[in-house]
Amino acid sequence: MPSAGTEAPASGPTGGAPAPASGTGATAVAPTAEASASGLTGGAPTPGADAPAPTIAPGAGAPAQAPTPAPGVDATASGHTGATPAPAADTHAHPQPLHDPDPYSTPPYGEPGPWAPAPPVQHPAATPAHGVAVGAPLAAPEAGLAAPAADPWARYDPWAVPAAVAPLQQADPVEEDVKRRRGRRRRALIGGALVIALVSGVAGGVVGVQLERNGGIGAVELPQAGVEAPDRDPGSVAGIAAQALPSVVTLHVSGSGTAGTGTGFVLDDRGHILTNDHVVEPAGKNGEITVTFHSGDTAEATVVGRDSGYDLAVVRVKGVRGLTPLPLGNSDNVQVGDPVVAIGAPFDLAGTVTSGIISARERPITAGGEKGDGSDVSYVDALQTDAPINPGNSGGPLLDGKGRVVGINSAIRSADGGLDPEGGQSGSIGLGFAIPINQGKRVAEELIGTGKATHPVIGITLDMEYDGDGARVAAEGSDGGPPVTTGGPGAKAGIRAGDVITKVDGRPVHSGEELIVKTRAHRPGDRLELTLERNGVERTVSLVLGSSDGD
């Protein structure tokens, strides 16, 4: 905007009365009423060349726009009609200043003094509508009064009190409130971020553990049953095994250049353990026997007594407490088809549990005989079972459905047809044999009590070469003496040389070995009833079994 004292360019054919310049306090006069001579346009005349230009507001960078025509001013686009001009003001009159003289010598407008407050922001007027002449008077002033200047900046008074002043607001409290709100918002954001980070960390850790356990993302996870209680029905195989295993031991025997492994089980809390004679036989008189319990503890053992005829032996461990003996059953109660469980250390695999049934009862078997003189032959009226028994099971317990011992595993039938205590190395073919516990109990009691076992005898010598049906009495004794011991049970019953015994207690016998087995199934002092043939005549005799020590 041009500064005070410069000429404003003419605006065309219209003209206006000049307004005198008054320095810093110049006042604007009303425009003249003279209309445009050309008649082309109508409206308020623009200031003349001598009229002072409106001043620039302090700090403004562009001239203020012309004021918007007041309501009621008729401006037509055709230019044939014009607005009624305001009456001419007295050019010689000195209008009364709008304020008192400035006692502080405020600098000219446009340069605020050092103590003057910043002028309020002036919003430019709206642009006049199309066809309205710029500079049209707002309204006709009353007669005799000078019209106010069209430019509001020309009469800006920094010290004047505006007619309507909006209540001022302090900036500092607002700024403080904004800062507080921002601070609270920032703290809330930080707190939320910490909570999110904590939750994310925990969730990430859980997810990471699951991924590590399950093999990562996309790993296959198959359905699986949950953890169950370890307890089992006492009558099940698992229940029987859980009860019996702490009382079953593994024996490692060495001596005389040989070694072997077998099984045994605890008889009492004094450390007595029952096993097979052929298990401890390698130890001899100066060998070593090591007993390993189910817990893994070991102890040295010594032989209490052994008997090759029954293939039974008792050893004892010392310094061991807390032993639990296995309960003993009654082998006379066992029936074919009853379920049984065998426990042992086949091929030194300690604590092996197998199960099956009783396949037969009173199965006469003989085992051993490697020495050739018959001193190591065992005669057993055995229980037959199909529970898998292998080398190393010898001496282990055969348990009934209530976990009671009904037999001592002793021998197996091998695939080559042989029958011996270990059955070679061919393994089980489902033909296992156990010494009945009734016989084992009697022998164990004698071995613990005296170190020896007694054998029931008839007092006769048998012809082991006889291939006919039954057991024939030999023509002479093994030592050259009589075949029927003088004064023995057989002699008292009237048995003679050449008699063929066909039945024991009404049950048939087919060989000499079978007669020995049937006899040793009894105790000394038991009464037997024998059926025999003499010269084609069958007769029955009764006798009381005698006793002999050793083999």
Short mmCIF file of C-alpha atoms in Angstrom, two decimals, residues 116-428:
data_model
loop_
_atom_site.label_atom_id
_atom_site.label_comp_id
_atom_site.label_asym_id
_atom_site.label_seq_id
_atom_site.Cartn_x
_atom_site.Cartn_y
_atom_site.Cartn_z
CA ALA A 116 2.94 0.24 22.45
CA PRO A 117 1.21 -3.15 22.36
CA ALA A 118 1.05 -4.99 19.12
CA PRO A 119 -1.98 -3.89 17.13
CA PRO A 120 -4.77 -6.38 16.81
CA VAL A 121 -4.89 -8.48 13.71
CA GLN A 122 -6.99 -6.80 11.03
CA HIS A 123 -8.90 -9.13 8.77
CA PRO A 124 -9.24 -7.80 5.21
CA ALA A 125 -12.73 -7.00 4.06
CA ALA A 126 -14.57 -9.28 1.71
CA THR A 127 -14.06 -8.73 -1.98
CA PRO A 128 -16.96 -6.68 -3.48
CA ALA A 129 -19.33 -8.47 -5.74
CA HIS A 130 -18.80 -8.43 -9.47
CA GLY A 131 -20.01 -5.14 -10.99
CA VAL A 132 -19.68 -3.03 -7.88
CA ALA A 133 -17.35 -0.05 -8.30
CA VAL A 134 -14.39 -0.04 -6.02
CA GLY A 135 -14.50 2.79 -3.50
CA ALA A 136 -18.34 3.15 -3.35
CA PRO A 137 -19.43 4.95 -0.18
CA LEU A 138 -20.80 2.74 2.56
CA ALA A 139 -23.62 5.02 3.49
CA ALA A 140 -24.59 8.64 3.19
CA PRO A 141 -23.54 10.56 6.28
CA GLU A 142 -25.83 12.94 7.96
CA ALA A 143 -25.83 16.50 6.68
CA GLY A 144 -23.12 18.70 8.10
CA LEU A 145 -20.98 15.81 9.34
CA ALA A 146 -17.84 14.64 7.76
CA ALA A 147 -17.96 11.08 6.53
CA PRO A 148 -15.53 8.65 8.10
CA ALA A 149 -12.56 7.64 6.11
CA ALA A 150 -12.94 4.64 3.89
CA ASP A 151 -9.62 3.20 5.06
CA PRO A 152 -9.74 2.00 8.68
CA TRP A 153 -5.95 2.07 8.92
CA ALA A 154 -5.94 5.86 8.28
CA ARG A 155 -7.43 6.50 11.70
CA TYR A 156 -5.86 3.66 13.68
CA ASP A 157 -5.40 4.69 17.28
CA PRO A 158 -3.32 2.35 19.34
CA TRP A 159 -4.52 3.95 22.58
CA ALA A 160 -8.20 4.03 21.75
CA VAL A 161 -10.51 1.58 23.49
CA PRO A 162 -12.51 -0.42 20.92
CA ALA A 163 -16.25 -0.21 21.15
CA ALA A 164 -16.62 -3.89 21.72
CA VAL A 165 -13.62 -5.66 23.09
CA ALA A 166 -13.65 -9.38 23.54
CA PRO A 167 -12.33 -10.54 26.87
CA LEU A 168 -8.63 -11.17 26.69
CA GLN A 169 -7.21 -14.56 27.50
CA GLN A 170 -3.91 -15.22 29.11
CA ALA A 171 -1.60 -17.30 27.03
CA ASP A 172 0.53 -18.78 29.82
CA PRO A 173 -2.14 -20.82 31.59
CA VAL A 174 -3.35 -22.20 28.26
CA GLU A 175 0.17 -23.12 27.34
CA GLU A 176 0.69 -24.65 30.77
CA ASP A 177 -2.51 -26.70 30.42
CA VAL A 178 -1.40 -27.86 26.99
CA LYS A 179 1.98 -28.84 28.39
CA ARG A 180 0.35 -30.75 31.21
CA ARG A 181 -2.01 -32.51 28.87
CA ARG A 182 0.87 -33.35 26.59
CA GLY A 183 2.88 -34.58 29.56
CA ARG A 184 0.04 -36.76 30.78
CA ARG A 185 -0.51 -38.06 27.27
CA ARG A 186 3.18 -38.78 26.90
CA ARG A 187 3.30 -40.62 30.24
CA ALA A 188 0.20 -42.56 29.33
CA LEU A 189 1.74 -43.54 26.01
CA ILE A 190 4.99 -44.58 27.68
CA GLY A 191 3.12 -46.59 30.31
CA GLY A 192 1.00 -48.26 27.68
CA ALA A 193 4.08 -49.05 25.65
CA LEU A 194 5.75 -50.63 28.71
CA VAL A 195 2.67 -52.75 29.45
CA ILE A 196 2.47 -53.86 25.82
CA ALA A 197 6.19 -54.66 25.84
CA LEU A 198 5.85 -56.68 29.05
CA VAL A 199 2.84 -58.64 27.80
CA SER A 200 4.53 -59.18 24.46
CA GLY A 201 7.69 -60.42 26.18
CA VAL A 202 5.79 -62.90 28.34
CA ALA A 203 3.70 -64.07 25.40
CA GLY A 204 6.81 -64.36 23.25
CA GLY A 205 8.56 -66.40 25.93
CA VAL A 206 5.62 -68.78 26.26
CA VAL A 207 5.36 -69.13 22.50
CA GLY A 208 9.11 -69.65 22.27
CA VAL A 209 9.06 -72.41 24.88
CA GLN A 210 6.17 -74.12 23.12
CA LEU A 211 7.94 -73.86 19.78
CA GLU A 212 11.14 -75.26 21.25
CA ARG A 213 9.31 -78.16 22.87
CA ASN A 214 7.12 -78.93 19.90
CA GLY A 215 9.71 -78.51 17.18
CA GLY A 216 8.93 -75.04 15.86
CA ILE A 217 6.21 -73.57 13.75
CA GLY A 218 4.44 -76.06 11.58
CA ALA A 219 5.74 -79.08 13.53
CA VAL A 220 3.48 -82.11 13.63
CA GLU A 221 1.88 -82.71 17.03
CA LEU A 222 0.01 -85.99 17.28
CA PRO A 223 -2.76 -86.64 19.80
CA GLN A 224 -1.55 -88.36 22.92
CA ALA A 225 -3.06 -89.62 26.17
CA GLY A 226 -2.33 -87.70 29.33
CA VAL A 227 -0.31 -88.86 32.31
CA GLU A 228 -2.01 -91.62 34.28
CA ALA A 229 -1.49 -92.99 37.76
CA PRO A 230 1.21 -95.71 37.86
CA ASP A 231 -0.87 -98.01 40.03
CA ARG A 232 -2.16 -101.17 38.39
CA ASP A 233 -4.57 -103.90 39.34
CA PRO A 234 -2.67 -106.20 41.75
CA GLY A 235 -3.85 -109.22 39.73
CA SER A 236 -2.51 -107.88 36.42
CA VAL A 237 0.93 -108.72 35.07
CA ALA A 238 2.08 -105.18 35.77
CA GLY A 239 0.73 -105.34 39.32
CA ILE A 240 2.39 -108.70 39.98
CA ALA A 241 5.69 -107.50 38.54
CA ALA A 242 5.65 -104.27 40.57
CA GLN A 243 5.17 -106.29 43.76
CA ALA A 244 7.74 -109.00 43.01
CA LEU A 245 10.63 -107.18 41.33
CA PRO A 246 12.15 -105.73 44.53
CA SER A 247 12.55 -109.31 45.84
CA VAL A 248 14.17 -110.76 42.69
CA VAL A 249 17.97 -110.66 42.35
CA THR A 250 20.57 -111.35 39.68
CA LEU A 251 23.57 -113.53 40.50
CA HIS A 252 26.98 -113.26 38.84
CA VAL A 253 29.15 -116.26 39.61
CA SER A 254 32.80 -116.82 38.74
CA GLY A 255 35.49 -119.31 39.71
CA SER A 256 37.52 -122.27 38.49
CA GLY A 257 37.91 -120.63 35.08
CA THR A 258 34.17 -120.48 34.45
CA ALA A 259 31.46 -117.88 35.00
CA GLY A 260 27.72 -117.66 34.73
CA THR A 261 24.65 -115.56 35.35
CA GLY A 262 21.39 -116.58 36.93
CA THR A 263 18.46 -115.43 39.01
CA GLY A 264 17.24 -115.91 42.56
CA PHE A 265 14.64 -114.55 44.96
CA VAL A 266 14.59 -113.58 48.62
CA LEU A 267 13.30 -116.22 51.05
CA ASP A 268 13.47 -114.28 54.33
CA ASP A 269 14.71 -111.08 55.92
CA ARG A 270 17.92 -112.79 57.08
CA GLY A 271 19.39 -112.66 53.56
CA HIS A 272 18.68 -116.20 52.33
CA ILE A 273 18.19 -116.45 48.56
CA LEU A 274 16.95 -119.52 46.67
CA THR A 275 18.32 -120.35 43.21
CA ASN A 276 19.34 -123.32 41.04
CA ASP A 277 22.32 -125.47 41.84
CA HIS A 278 23.68 -125.19 38.30
CA VAL A 279 23.74 -121.37 38.72
CA VAL A 280 26.19 -121.42 41.66
CA GLU A 281 28.10 -124.52 40.56
CA PRO A 282 30.85 -122.50 38.71
CA ALA A 283 31.86 -120.87 42.00
CA GLY A 284 33.03 -124.21 43.43
CA LYS A 285 34.55 -123.83 46.88
CA ASN A 286 36.54 -120.64 46.43
CA GLY A 287 34.63 -118.75 43.76
CA GLU A 288 32.78 -115.44 44.03
CA ILE A 289 29.06 -114.79 43.96
CA THR A 290 27.76 -111.23 43.57
CA VAL A 291 24.11 -110.48 44.14
CA THR A 292 22.56 -107.45 42.42
CA PHE A 293 19.21 -106.21 43.70
CA HIS A 294 16.52 -104.52 41.66
CA SER A 295 17.54 -101.19 43.20
CA GLY A 296 21.02 -101.61 41.72
CA ASP A 297 22.71 -102.29 45.06
CA THR A 298 25.13 -105.21 45.16
CA ALA A 299 26.37 -107.55 47.86
CA GLU A 300 28.65 -110.52 48.14
CA ALA A 301 27.02 -113.89 48.84
CA THR A 302 28.17 -117.25 50.16
CA VAL A 303 26.74 -120.72 49.57
CA VAL A 304 24.66 -122.09 52.46
CA GLY A 305 23.85 -125.44 50.83
CA ARG A 306 23.26 -127.03 47.46
CA ASP A 307 21.79 -130.24 46.02
CA SER A 308 22.34 -131.35 42.43
CA GLY A 309 19.61 -134.02 42.57
CA TYR A 310 16.98 -131.35 43.06
CA ASP A 311 18.96 -128.65 41.23
CA LEU A 312 18.48 -126.27 44.13
CA ALA A 313 20.83 -124.11 46.17
CA VAL A 314 20.63 -121.46 48.88
CA VAL A 315 23.04 -118.53 49.18
CA ARG A 316 23.12 -115.76 51.78
CA VAL A 317 24.02 -112.06 51.70
CA LYS A 318 25.13 -110.28 54.86
CA GLY A 319 24.88 -106.68 55.92
CA VAL A 320 21.78 -106.01 53.84
CA ARG A 321 18.66 -104.65 55.51
CA GLY A 322 15.13 -104.08 54.37
CA LEU A 323 14.82 -107.28 52.37
CA THR A 324 11.29 -108.27 51.38
CA PRO A 325 10.73 -112.02 50.90
CA LEU A 326 8.43 -113.23 48.17
CA PRO A 327 5.29 -115.02 49.40
CA LEU A 328 5.21 -118.74 48.64
CA GLY A 329 2.19 -120.43 47.07
CA ASN A 330 1.15 -124.09 46.88
CA SER A 331 2.07 -125.92 43.71
CA ASP A 332 -0.55 -128.61 44.41
CA ASN A 333 -3.23 -125.96 43.74
CA VAL A 334 -1.93 -125.11 40.28
CA GLN A 335 -4.12 -126.16 37.37
CA VAL A 336 -3.37 -126.34 33.67
CA GLY A 337 -4.25 -123.03 32.04
CA ASP A 338 -3.60 -120.89 35.11
CA PRO A 339 -1.79 -117.62 34.24
CA VAL A 340 1.77 -117.30 35.45
CA VAL A 341 4.51 -114.65 35.37
CA ALA A 342 8.22 -115.41 35.11
CA ILE A 343 10.91 -112.94 36.25
CA GLY A 344 14.63 -113.29 35.62
CA ALA A 345 17.73 -112.05 33.85
CA PRO A 346 17.82 -113.78 30.44
CA PHE A 347 21.19 -113.17 28.81
CA ASP A 348 22.00 -110.91 31.79
CA LEU A 349 19.03 -108.60 31.12
CA ALA A 350 18.04 -108.14 34.76
CA GLY A 351 14.44 -107.62 35.77
CA THR A 352 12.91 -109.14 32.64
CA VAL A 353 9.22 -110.00 33.04
CA THR A 354 7.40 -112.53 30.84
CA SER A 355 4.00 -114.12 31.16
CA GLY A 356 2.16 -117.24 30.02
CA ILE A 357 0.14 -120.12 31.41
CA ILE A 358 0.70 -123.49 33.03
CA SER A 359 0.95 -125.85 30.08
CA ALA A 360 1.16 -129.10 32.08
CA ARG A 361 1.68 -130.47 35.57
CA GLU A 362 3.87 -133.30 36.94
CA ARG A 363 6.00 -133.32 33.82
CA PRO A 364 8.91 -135.67 34.64
CA ILE A 365 12.17 -134.23 33.38
CA THR A 366 15.83 -134.91 33.95
CA ALA A 367 18.48 -132.30 33.41
CA GLY A 368 22.23 -132.20 33.64
CA GLY A 369 24.38 -135.27 33.28
CA GLU A 370 27.37 -133.48 31.75
CA LYS A 371 29.73 -135.22 34.17
CA GLY A 372 28.82 -138.67 32.81
CA ASP A 373 28.58 -140.40 36.20
CA GLY A 374 25.01 -139.25 36.86
CA SER A 375 26.02 -137.20 39.90
CA ASP A 376 24.79 -133.98 38.32
CA VAL A 377 21.50 -135.31 36.96
CA SER A 378 18.41 -133.58 38.26
CA TYR A 379 15.06 -135.33 38.49
CA VAL A 380 12.12 -132.96 38.57
CA ASP A 381 8.40 -133.55 38.56
CA ALA A 382 8.08 -130.16 36.87
CA LEU A 383 5.47 -127.58 36.04
CA GLN A 384 5.51 -126.86 32.32
CA THR A 385 4.87 -123.28 31.12
CA ASP A 386 4.89 -121.38 27.88
CA ALA A 387 6.10 -118.18 29.56
CA PRO A 388 9.34 -117.31 27.72
CA ILE A 389 12.33 -118.60 29.70
CA ASN A 390 15.88 -118.23 28.40
CA PRO A 391 19.42 -118.80 29.66
CA GLY A 392 19.78 -116.55 32.71
CA ASN A 393 16.20 -117.11 33.90
CA SER A 394 17.33 -120.17 35.88
CA GLY A 395 16.56 -119.86 39.58
CA GLY A 396 13.96 -117.13 39.08
CA PRO A 397 10.42 -117.29 40.43
CA LEU A 398 7.35 -118.48 38.55
CA LEU A 399 4.42 -116.55 40.07
CA ASP A 400 0.72 -117.27 40.06
CA GLY A 401 -2.06 -114.73 39.50
CA LYS A 402 -1.73 -113.46 43.07
CA GLY A 403 2.01 -112.88 42.92
CA ARG A 404 2.91 -115.99 44.93
CA VAL A 405 5.79 -118.30 44.00
CA VAL A 406 4.55 -121.64 42.63
CA GLY A 407 7.77 -122.76 40.91
CA ILE A 408 11.50 -122.19 40.41
CA ASN A 409 12.40 -121.83 36.72
CA SER A 410 14.99 -124.48 35.97
CA ALA A 411 15.15 -125.76 32.39
CA ILE A 412 13.89 -125.31 28.84
CA ARG A 413 13.50 -127.56 25.85
CA SER A 414 15.85 -126.32 23.15
CA ALA A 415 15.11 -126.33 19.42
CA ASP A 416 17.51 -129.21 18.82
CA GLY A 417 15.54 -131.45 21.13
CA GLY A 418 17.96 -131.26 24.03
CA LEU A 419 16.82 -130.68 27.59
CA ASP A 420 19.26 -129.15 30.00
CA PRO A 421 19.34 -126.45 32.66
CA GLU A 422 20.31 -123.69 30.24
CA GLY A 423 18.92 -125.10 27.02
CA GLY A 424 22.02 -124.12 25.08
CA GLN A 425 21.88 -120.69 23.44
CA SER A 426 18.92 -121.32 21.18
CA GLY A 427 16.45 -119.40 23.33
CA SER A 428 12.89 -120.13 24.32
#
